[in-house]
Short mmCIF file of C-alpha atoms in Angstrom, two decimals:
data_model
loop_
_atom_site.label_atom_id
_atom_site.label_comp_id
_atom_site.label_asym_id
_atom_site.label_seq_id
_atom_site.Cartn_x
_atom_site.Cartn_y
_atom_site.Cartn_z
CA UNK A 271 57.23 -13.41 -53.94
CA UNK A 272 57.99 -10.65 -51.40
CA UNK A 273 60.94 -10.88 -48.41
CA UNK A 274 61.80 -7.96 -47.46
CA UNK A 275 64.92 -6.57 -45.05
CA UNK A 276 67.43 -4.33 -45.45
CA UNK A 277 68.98 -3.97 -48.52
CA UNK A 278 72.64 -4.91 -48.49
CA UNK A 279 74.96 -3.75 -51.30
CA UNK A 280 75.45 -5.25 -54.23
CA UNK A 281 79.02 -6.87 -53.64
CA UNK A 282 77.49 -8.06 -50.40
CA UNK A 283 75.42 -10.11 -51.97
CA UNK A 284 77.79 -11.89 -54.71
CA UNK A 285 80.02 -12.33 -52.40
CA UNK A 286 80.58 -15.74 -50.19
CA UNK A 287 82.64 -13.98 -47.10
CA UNK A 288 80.10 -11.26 -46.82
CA UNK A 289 78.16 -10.88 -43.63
CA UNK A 290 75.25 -11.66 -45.60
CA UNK A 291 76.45 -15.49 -46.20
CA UNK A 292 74.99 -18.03 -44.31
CA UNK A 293 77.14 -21.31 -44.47
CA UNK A 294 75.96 -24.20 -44.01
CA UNK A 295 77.40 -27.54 -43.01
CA UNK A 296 75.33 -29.77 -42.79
CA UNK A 297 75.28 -33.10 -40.32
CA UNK A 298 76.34 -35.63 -42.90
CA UNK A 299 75.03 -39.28 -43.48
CA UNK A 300 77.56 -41.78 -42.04
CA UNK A 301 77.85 -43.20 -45.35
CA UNK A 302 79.46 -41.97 -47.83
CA UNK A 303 78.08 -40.17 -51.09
CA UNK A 304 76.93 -43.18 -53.19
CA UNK A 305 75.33 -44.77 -50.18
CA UNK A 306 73.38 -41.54 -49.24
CA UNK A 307 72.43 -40.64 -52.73
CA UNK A 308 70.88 -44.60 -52.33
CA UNK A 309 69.16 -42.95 -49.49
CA UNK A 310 67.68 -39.81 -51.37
CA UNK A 311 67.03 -41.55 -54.45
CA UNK A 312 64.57 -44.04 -52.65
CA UNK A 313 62.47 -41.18 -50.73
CA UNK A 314 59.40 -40.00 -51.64
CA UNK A 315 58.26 -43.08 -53.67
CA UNK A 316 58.17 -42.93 -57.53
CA UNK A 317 61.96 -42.08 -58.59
CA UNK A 318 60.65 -40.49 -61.49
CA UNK A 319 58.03 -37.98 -59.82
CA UNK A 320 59.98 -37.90 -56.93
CA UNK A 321 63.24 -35.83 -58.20
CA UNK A 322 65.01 -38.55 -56.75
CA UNK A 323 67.83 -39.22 -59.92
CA UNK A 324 70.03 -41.40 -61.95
CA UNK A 325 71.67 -38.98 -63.82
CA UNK A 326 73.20 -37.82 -60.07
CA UNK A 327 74.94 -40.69 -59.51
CA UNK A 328 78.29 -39.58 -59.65
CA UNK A 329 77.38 -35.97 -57.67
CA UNK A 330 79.32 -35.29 -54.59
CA UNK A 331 81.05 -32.90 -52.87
CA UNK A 332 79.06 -29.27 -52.17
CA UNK A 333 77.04 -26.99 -54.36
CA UNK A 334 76.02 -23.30 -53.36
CA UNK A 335 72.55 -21.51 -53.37
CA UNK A 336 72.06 -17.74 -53.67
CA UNK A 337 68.85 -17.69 -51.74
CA UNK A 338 65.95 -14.64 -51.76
CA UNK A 339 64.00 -15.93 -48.75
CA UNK A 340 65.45 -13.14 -46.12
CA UNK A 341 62.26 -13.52 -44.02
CA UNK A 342 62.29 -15.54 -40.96
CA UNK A 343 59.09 -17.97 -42.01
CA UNK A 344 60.34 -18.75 -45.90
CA UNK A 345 64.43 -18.87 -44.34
CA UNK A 346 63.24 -21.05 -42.17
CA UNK A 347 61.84 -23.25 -44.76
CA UNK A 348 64.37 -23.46 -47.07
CA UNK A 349 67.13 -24.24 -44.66
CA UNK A 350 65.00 -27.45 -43.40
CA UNK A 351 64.62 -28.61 -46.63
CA UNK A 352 67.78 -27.67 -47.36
CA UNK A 353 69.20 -29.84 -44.60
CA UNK A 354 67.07 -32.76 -45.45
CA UNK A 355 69.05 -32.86 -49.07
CA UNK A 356 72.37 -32.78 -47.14
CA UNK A 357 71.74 -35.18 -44.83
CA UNK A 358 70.26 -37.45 -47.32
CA UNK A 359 72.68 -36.74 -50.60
CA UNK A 360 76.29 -36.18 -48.44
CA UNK A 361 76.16 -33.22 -50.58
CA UNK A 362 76.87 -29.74 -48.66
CA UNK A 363 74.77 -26.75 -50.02
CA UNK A 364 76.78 -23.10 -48.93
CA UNK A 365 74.06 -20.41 -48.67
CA UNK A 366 74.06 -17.09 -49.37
CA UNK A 367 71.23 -15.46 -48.00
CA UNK A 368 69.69 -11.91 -49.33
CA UNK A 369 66.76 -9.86 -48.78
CA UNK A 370 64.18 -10.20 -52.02
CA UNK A 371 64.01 -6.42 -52.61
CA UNK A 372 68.27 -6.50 -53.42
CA UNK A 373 68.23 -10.05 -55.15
CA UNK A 374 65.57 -9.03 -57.61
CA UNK A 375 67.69 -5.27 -58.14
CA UNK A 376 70.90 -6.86 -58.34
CA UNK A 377 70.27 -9.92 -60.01
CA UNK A 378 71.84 -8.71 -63.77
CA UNK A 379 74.89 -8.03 -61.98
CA UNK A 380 74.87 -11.09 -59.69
CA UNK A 381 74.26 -13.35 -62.74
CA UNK A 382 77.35 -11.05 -64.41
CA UNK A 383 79.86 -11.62 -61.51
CA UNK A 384 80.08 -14.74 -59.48
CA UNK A 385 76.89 -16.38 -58.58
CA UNK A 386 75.84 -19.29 -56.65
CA UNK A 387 75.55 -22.79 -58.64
CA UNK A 388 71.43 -22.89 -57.98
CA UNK A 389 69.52 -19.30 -57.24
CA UNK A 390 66.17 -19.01 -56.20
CA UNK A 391 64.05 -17.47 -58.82
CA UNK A 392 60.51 -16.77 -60.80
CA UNK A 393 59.18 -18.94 -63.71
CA UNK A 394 57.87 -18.08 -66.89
CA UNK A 395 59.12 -14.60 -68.38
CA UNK A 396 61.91 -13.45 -65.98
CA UNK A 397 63.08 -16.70 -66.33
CA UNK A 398 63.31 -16.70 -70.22
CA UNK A 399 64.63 -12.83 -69.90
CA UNK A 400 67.82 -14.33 -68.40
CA UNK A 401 68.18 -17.46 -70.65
CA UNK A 402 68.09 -15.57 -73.52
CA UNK A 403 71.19 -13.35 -72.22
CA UNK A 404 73.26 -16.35 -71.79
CA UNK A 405 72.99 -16.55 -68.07
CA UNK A 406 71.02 -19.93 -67.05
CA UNK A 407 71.82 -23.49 -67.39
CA UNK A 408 70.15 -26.33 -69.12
CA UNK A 409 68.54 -28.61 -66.90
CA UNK A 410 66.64 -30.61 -69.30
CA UNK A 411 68.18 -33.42 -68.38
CA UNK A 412 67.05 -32.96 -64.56
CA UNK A 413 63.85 -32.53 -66.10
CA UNK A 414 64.11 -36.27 -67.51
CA UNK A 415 63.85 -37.11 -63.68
CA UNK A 416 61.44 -35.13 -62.57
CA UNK A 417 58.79 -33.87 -65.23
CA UNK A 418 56.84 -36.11 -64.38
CA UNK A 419 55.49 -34.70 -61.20
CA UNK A 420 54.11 -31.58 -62.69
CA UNK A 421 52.07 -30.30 -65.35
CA UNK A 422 52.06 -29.43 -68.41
CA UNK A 423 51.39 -25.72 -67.17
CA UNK A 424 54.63 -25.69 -64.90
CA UNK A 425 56.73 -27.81 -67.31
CA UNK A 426 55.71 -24.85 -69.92
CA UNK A 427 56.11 -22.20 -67.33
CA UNK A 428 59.26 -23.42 -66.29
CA UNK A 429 60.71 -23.74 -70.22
CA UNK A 430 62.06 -21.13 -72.60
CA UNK A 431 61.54 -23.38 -76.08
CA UNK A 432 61.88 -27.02 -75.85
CA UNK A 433 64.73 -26.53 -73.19
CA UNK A 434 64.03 -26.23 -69.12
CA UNK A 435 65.54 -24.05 -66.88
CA UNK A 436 63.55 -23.87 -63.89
CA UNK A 437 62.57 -26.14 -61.08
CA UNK A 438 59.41 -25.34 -59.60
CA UNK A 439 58.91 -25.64 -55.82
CA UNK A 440 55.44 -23.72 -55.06
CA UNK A 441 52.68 -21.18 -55.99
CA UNK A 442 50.39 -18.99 -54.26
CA UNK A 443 47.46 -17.07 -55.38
CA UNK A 444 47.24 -13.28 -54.83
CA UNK A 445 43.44 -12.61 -53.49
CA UNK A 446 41.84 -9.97 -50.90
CA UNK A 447 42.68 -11.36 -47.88
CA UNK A 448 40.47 -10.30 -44.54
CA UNK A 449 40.18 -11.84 -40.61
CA UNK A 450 36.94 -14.20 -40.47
CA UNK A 451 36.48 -13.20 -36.90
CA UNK A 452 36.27 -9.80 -37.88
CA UNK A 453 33.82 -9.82 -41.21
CA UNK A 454 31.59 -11.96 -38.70
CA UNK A 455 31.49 -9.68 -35.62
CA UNK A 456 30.43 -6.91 -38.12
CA UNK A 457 28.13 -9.07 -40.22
CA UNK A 458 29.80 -8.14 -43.63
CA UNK A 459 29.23 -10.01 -46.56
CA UNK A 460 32.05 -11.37 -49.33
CA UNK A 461 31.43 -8.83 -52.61
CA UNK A 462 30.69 -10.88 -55.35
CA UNK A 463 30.66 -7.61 -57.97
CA UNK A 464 32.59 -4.28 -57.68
CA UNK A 465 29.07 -2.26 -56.51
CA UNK A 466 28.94 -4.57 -53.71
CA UNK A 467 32.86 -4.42 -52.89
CA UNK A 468 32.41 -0.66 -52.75
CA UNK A 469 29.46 -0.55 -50.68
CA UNK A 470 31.58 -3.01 -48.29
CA UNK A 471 34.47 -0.19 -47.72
CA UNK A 472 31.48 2.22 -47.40
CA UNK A 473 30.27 -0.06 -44.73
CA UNK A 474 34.40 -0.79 -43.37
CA UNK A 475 34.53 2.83 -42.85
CA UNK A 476 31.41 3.32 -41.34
CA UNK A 477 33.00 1.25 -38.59
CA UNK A 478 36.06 3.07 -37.97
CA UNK A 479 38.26 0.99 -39.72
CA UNK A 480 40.32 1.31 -43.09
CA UNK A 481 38.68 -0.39 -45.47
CA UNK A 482 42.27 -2.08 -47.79
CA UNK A 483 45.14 -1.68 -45.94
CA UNK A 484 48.30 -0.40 -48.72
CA UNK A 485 52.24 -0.35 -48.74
CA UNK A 486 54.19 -0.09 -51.11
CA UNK A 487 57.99 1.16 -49.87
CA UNK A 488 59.39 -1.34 -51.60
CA UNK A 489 57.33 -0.74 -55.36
CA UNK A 490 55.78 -3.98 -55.89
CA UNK A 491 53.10 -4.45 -53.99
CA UNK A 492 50.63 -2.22 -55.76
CA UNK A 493 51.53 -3.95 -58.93
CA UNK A 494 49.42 -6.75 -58.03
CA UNK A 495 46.44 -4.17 -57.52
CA UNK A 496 47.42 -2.72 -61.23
CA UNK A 497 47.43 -6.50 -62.73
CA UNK A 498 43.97 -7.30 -61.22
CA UNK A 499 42.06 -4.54 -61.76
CA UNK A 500 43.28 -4.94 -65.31
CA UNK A 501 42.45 -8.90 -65.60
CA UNK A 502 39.00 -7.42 -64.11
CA UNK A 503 38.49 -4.54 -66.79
CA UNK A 504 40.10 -5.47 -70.00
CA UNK A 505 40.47 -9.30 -69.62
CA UNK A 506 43.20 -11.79 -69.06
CA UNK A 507 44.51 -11.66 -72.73
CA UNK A 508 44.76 -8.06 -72.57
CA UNK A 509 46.90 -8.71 -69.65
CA UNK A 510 49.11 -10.78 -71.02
CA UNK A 511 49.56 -8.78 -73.70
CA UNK A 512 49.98 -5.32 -72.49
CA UNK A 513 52.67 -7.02 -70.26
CA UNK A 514 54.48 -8.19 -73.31
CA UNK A 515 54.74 -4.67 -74.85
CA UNK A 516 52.05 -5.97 -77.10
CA UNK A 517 49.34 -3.16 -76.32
CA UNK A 518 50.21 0.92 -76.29
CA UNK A 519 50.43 2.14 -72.47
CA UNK A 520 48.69 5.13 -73.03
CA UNK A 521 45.68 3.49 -74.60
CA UNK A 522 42.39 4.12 -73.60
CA UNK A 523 42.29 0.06 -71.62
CA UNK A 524 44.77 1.14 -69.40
CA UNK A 525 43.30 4.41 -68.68
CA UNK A 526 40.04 2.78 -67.33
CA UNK A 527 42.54 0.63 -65.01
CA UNK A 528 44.38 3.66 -63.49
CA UNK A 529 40.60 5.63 -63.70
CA UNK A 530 39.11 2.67 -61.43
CA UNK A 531 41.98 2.67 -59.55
CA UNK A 532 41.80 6.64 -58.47
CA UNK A 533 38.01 5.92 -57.48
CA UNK A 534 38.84 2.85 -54.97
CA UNK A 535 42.22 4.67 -53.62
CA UNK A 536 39.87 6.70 -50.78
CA UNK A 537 39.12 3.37 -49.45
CA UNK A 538 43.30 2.62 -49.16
CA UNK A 539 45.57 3.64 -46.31
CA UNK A 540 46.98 7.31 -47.25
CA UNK A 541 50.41 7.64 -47.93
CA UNK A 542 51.18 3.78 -49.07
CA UNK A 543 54.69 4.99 -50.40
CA UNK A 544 56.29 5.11 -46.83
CA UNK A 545 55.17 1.71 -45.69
CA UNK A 546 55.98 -1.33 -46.03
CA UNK A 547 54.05 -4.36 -47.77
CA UNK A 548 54.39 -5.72 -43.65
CA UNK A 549 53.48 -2.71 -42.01
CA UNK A 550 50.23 -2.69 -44.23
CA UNK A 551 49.95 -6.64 -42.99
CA UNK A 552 49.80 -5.47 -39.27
CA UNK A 553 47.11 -3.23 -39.81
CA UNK A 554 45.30 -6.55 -40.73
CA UNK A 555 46.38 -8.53 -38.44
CA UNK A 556 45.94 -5.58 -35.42
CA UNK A 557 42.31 -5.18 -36.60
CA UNK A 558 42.77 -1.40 -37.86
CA UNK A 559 42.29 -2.09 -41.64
CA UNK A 560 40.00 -5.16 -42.56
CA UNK A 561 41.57 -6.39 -46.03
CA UNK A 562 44.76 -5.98 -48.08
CA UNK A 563 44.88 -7.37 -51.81
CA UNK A 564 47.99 -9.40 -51.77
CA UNK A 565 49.64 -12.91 -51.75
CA UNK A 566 49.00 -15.26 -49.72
CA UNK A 567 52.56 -14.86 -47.61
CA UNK A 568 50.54 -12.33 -46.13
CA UNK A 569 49.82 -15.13 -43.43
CA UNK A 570 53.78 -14.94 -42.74
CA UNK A 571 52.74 -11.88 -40.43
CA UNK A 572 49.98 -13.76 -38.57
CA UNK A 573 50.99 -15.38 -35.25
CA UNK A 574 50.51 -18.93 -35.70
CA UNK A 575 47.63 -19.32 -33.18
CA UNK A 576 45.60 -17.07 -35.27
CA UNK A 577 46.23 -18.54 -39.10
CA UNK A 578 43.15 -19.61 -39.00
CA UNK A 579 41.39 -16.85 -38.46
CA UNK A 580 42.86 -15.77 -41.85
CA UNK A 581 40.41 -15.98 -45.15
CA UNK A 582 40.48 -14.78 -48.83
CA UNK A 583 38.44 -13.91 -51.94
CA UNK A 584 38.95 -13.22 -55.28
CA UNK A 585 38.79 -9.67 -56.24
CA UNK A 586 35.23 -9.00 -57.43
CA UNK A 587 33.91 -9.17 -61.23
CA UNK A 588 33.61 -5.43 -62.74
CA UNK A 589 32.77 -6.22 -65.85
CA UNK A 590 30.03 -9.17 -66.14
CA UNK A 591 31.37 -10.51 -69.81
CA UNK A 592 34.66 -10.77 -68.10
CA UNK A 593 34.03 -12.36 -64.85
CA UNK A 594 36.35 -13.05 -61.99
CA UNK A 595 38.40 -16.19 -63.09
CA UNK A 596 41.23 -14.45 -63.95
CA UNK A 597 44.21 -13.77 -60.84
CA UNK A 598 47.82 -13.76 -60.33
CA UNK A 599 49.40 -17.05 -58.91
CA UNK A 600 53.23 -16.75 -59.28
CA UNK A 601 55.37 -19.80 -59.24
CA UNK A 602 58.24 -19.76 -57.22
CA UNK A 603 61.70 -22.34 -57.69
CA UNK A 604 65.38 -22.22 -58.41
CA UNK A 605 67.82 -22.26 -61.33
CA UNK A 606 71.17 -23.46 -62.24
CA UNK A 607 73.21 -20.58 -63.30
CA UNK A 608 75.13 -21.11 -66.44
CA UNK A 609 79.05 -22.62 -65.17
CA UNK A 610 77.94 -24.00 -61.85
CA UNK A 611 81.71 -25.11 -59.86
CA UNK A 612 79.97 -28.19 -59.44
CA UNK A 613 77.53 -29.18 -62.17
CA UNK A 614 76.80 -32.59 -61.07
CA UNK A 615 76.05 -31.44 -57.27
CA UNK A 616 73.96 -28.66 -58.51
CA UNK A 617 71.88 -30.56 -60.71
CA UNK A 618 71.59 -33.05 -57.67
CA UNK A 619 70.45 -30.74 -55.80
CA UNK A 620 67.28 -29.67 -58.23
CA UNK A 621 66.25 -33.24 -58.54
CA UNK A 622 65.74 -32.50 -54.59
CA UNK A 623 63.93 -29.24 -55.09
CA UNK A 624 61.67 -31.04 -57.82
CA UNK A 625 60.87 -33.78 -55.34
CA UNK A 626 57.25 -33.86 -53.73
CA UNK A 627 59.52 -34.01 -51.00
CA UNK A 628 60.63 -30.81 -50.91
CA UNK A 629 57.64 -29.00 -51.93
CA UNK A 630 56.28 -31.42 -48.56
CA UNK A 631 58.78 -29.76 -46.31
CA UNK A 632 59.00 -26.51 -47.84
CA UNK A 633 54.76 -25.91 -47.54
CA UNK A 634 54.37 -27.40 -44.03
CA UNK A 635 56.94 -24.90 -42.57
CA UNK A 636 55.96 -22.52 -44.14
CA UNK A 637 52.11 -22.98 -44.84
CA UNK A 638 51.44 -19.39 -47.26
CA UNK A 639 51.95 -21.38 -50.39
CA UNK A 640 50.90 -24.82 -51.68
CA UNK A 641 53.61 -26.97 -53.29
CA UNK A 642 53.90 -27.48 -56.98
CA UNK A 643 54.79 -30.67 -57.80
CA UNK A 644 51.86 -33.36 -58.23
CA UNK A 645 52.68 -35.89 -55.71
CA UNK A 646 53.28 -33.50 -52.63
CA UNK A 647 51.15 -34.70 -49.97
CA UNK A 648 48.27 -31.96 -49.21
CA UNK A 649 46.57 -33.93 -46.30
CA UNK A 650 48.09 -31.70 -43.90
CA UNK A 651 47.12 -28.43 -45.88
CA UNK A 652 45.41 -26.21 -43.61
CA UNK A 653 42.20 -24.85 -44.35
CA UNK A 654 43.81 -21.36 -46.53
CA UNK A 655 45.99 -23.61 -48.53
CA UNK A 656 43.10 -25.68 -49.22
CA UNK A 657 41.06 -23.05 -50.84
CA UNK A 658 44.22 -21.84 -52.51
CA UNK A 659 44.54 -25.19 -54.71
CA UNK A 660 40.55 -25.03 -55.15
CA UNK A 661 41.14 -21.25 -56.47
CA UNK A 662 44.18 -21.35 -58.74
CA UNK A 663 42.55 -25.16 -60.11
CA UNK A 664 39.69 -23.75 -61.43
CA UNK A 665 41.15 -20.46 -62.39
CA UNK A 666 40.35 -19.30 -66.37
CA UNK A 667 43.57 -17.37 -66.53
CA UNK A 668 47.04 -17.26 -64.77
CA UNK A 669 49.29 -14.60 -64.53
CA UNK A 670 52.29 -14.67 -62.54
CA UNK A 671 52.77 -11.14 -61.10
CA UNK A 672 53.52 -7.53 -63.24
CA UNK A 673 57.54 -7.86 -62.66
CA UNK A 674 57.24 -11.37 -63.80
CA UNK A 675 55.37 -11.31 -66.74
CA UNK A 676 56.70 -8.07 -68.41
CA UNK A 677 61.07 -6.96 -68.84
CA UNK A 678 62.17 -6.94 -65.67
CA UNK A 679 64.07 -3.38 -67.01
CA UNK A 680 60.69 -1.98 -67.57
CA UNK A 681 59.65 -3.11 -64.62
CA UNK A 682 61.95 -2.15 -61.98
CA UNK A 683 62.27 1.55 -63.60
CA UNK A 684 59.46 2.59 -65.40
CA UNK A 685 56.41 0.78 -63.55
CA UNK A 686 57.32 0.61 -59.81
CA UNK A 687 58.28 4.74 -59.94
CA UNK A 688 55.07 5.60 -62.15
CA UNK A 689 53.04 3.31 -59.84
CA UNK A 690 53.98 5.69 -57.03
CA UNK A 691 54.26 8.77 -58.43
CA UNK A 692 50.51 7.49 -58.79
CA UNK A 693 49.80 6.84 -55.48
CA UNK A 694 51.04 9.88 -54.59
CA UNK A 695 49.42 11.82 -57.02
CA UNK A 696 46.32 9.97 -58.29
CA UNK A 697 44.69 12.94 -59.98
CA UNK A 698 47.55 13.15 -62.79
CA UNK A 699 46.47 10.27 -65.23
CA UNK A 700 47.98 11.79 -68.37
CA UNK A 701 51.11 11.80 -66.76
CA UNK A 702 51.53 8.26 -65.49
CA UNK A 703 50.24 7.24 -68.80
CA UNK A 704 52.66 9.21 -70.99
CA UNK A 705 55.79 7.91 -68.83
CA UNK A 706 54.40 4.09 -69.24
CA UNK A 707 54.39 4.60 -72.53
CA UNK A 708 57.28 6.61 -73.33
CA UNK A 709 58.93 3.49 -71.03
CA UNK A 710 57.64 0.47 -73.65
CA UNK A 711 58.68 2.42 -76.01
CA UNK A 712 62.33 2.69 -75.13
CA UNK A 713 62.73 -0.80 -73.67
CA UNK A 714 60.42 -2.81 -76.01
CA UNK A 715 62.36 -1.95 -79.03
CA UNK A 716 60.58 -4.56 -81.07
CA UNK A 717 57.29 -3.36 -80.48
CA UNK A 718 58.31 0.31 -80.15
#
């Protein structure tokens, strides 16, 4: 997922007194803990499916959250959900709010020092990365309560062996995104194959207008670009497992990728490296560029009287054995970190997160995501989060973003500085390839 702001220091953001901590306190139930936990465990129906818990009984007091969601729209979000659980559990949850870009690059040293009880966080590998160091608690036993709201694709997501450690809350797919009003004033037709997605930016610029707006500042965003054009070339397997140091760097897959890549990068705004992923999103939103391949939070930049002007496809098939069924539709959710102060609150407090409740609140305020859990009332889905459930149900193949599915070591600083060095220089293949590789090498020790 992708907040950006400022990046605060490291200390800042570990740190409850910082300027960076958002307190909360909430506007308590007039009852008292047992009566309100009555309350929550009673909401949203089914107590199983609903988060709503048993085994939180005896939870009162406060917990703490060490929150990524910086940006006004998702902040927003989270602290109304967040004050339905306090006003409905007794329970106070103490925020500490940080910008993504620092919570992802501090996060080792956050989960090292003095973290929250419950973080927000990404499912599946980066999830099991931290686990395995020691880091995360066991919340199977929230799980008991909860599973069964989801599937069996976000239970295994959300699971490092038979034990789970994640609570899911929502997904989003990552697609080309593009202004209806704009494709229809200029007649231009959705690309079903990559000749016909070409011919479209021929057609874009024709117009005066940049074809696929581009900016990547912050290092991820052209990431997603990398994973699909490689789900499109070399398949979703391949995917998978070049991302888990399975498959050489510098193999001849991965040049076709970067080769492609080169060949569409005319059709980009120049100089991506010194903007930002919401800088690129105004050129969308202002007209001047008419797509951008991203995730759906895209529609945070969009002023609410024109969301639904906002539309998606899938990035075209290349390759017709392939197809286009493959995309990237990460999972976002929280954690317990491994000695919560207040074990009992915290896992109280990701019963509530697993509710269809919260994914209810969560997706209405904030409407670039659909919720995860099974129950979550979609009725009010507009018409982009509509099409996003249609999309990622019938996908063949999910991945859930580059710097989720591979080390996030190797991610953070071998593949976002290559990436760029790639922007800025797409002529040098051999290069980018070589320090990929040399990268797996060093950090994948296994498969070295």
């Amino acid at each position: 997922m992708a907040q950006r702001l400022a990046s605060p220091s490291l200390s800042g953001f570990a740190r409850r007194s910082s300027g960076l901590v958002v307190p909360r306190r909430a506007v308590l139930a007039g009852a008292g803990a047992a009566g309100a936990m009555g309350v929550l465990a009673a909401c949203g129906g089914d107590e199983e499916s609903s988060g709503s818990a048993s085994g939180g009984a005896a939870a009162s007091g406060s917990t703490s959250l060490g929150s990524n969601r910086g940006d006004e729209v998702p902040r927003a979000a989270e602290d109304e959900m967040i004050a339905a659980f306090e006003e409905e559990s007794g329970i106070t949850v103490e925020t500490n709010v940080v910008d993504n870009e620092s919570f992802q690059e501090s996060i080792n040293s956050y989960l090292q020092g003095n973290p929250q009880d419950v973080f927000t966080w990404f499912a599946g590998f980066r999830a099991r990365f931290f686990d395995d160091q020691g880091f995360i608690g066991d919340i199977s036993d929230v799980w008991e309560d909860i599973g069964s709201g989801f599937t069996d694709a976000f239970r295994e997501a959300s699971s490092n062996g038979d034990r789970q450690i994640f609570v899911p809350l929502y997904n989003y797919p990552w697609a080309v995104f593009y202004r209806k009003s704009v494709f229809e004033e200029n007649g231009w037709a959705i690309p079903e194959t990559l000749d016909d997605f070409v011919a479209l930016c021929e057609e874009i610029q024709g117009a005066g207008l940049t074809p696929v707006a581009l900016g990547d500042q912050d290092g991820w965003p052209a990431m997603g670009t990398f994973d699909i054009l490689n789900m499109r070339i070399n398949g979703y397997d391949y995917h998978i497992d070049l991302m888990a140091g399975n498959q050489d760097w510098d193999s001849g897959e991965v040049r076709a990728v970067f080769e492609q890549w080169a060949e569409l990068l005319p059709y980009h705004q120049a100089d991506p490296n010194g903007r930002t992923w919401q800088d690129a999103a105004a050129s969308l939103v202002q007209g001047e560029s008419a797509m951008y391949v991203l995730g759906m939070f895209v529609g945070e930049q969009f002023p609410e009287e024109e969301r639904e002007d906002l539309d998606f496809f899938t990035f075209p098939e290349i390759d017709p054995e392939i197809g286009s069924g493959a995309l990237d539709a990460p999972i976002d959710g929280y954690m317990m970190t491994a000695n919560p102060e207040n074990e009992e609150a915290a896992k109280e407090f990701l019963r509530f997160l697993g509710s269809a409740q919260a994914g209810e609140i969560f997706v209405a305020s904030s409407p670039n995501s659909i919720a995860a859990h099974s129950d979550a009332d979609t009725s009010g889905y507009n018409s982009l989060q509509q099409k996003a459930v249609d999309l990622i149900s019938n996908a063949d193949g999910i991945a859930q973003f580059l710097d989720r599915d591979t080390r996030p070591d190797f991610a953070s600083t071998i593949v976002i500085p290559t990436l760029q060095n790639f922007l800025n220089d797409p002529s040098d293949i051999d290069t980018v390839l070589a320090d990929l590789q040399a990268g797996k090498e060093r950090l994948f020790v296994d498969q070295g």
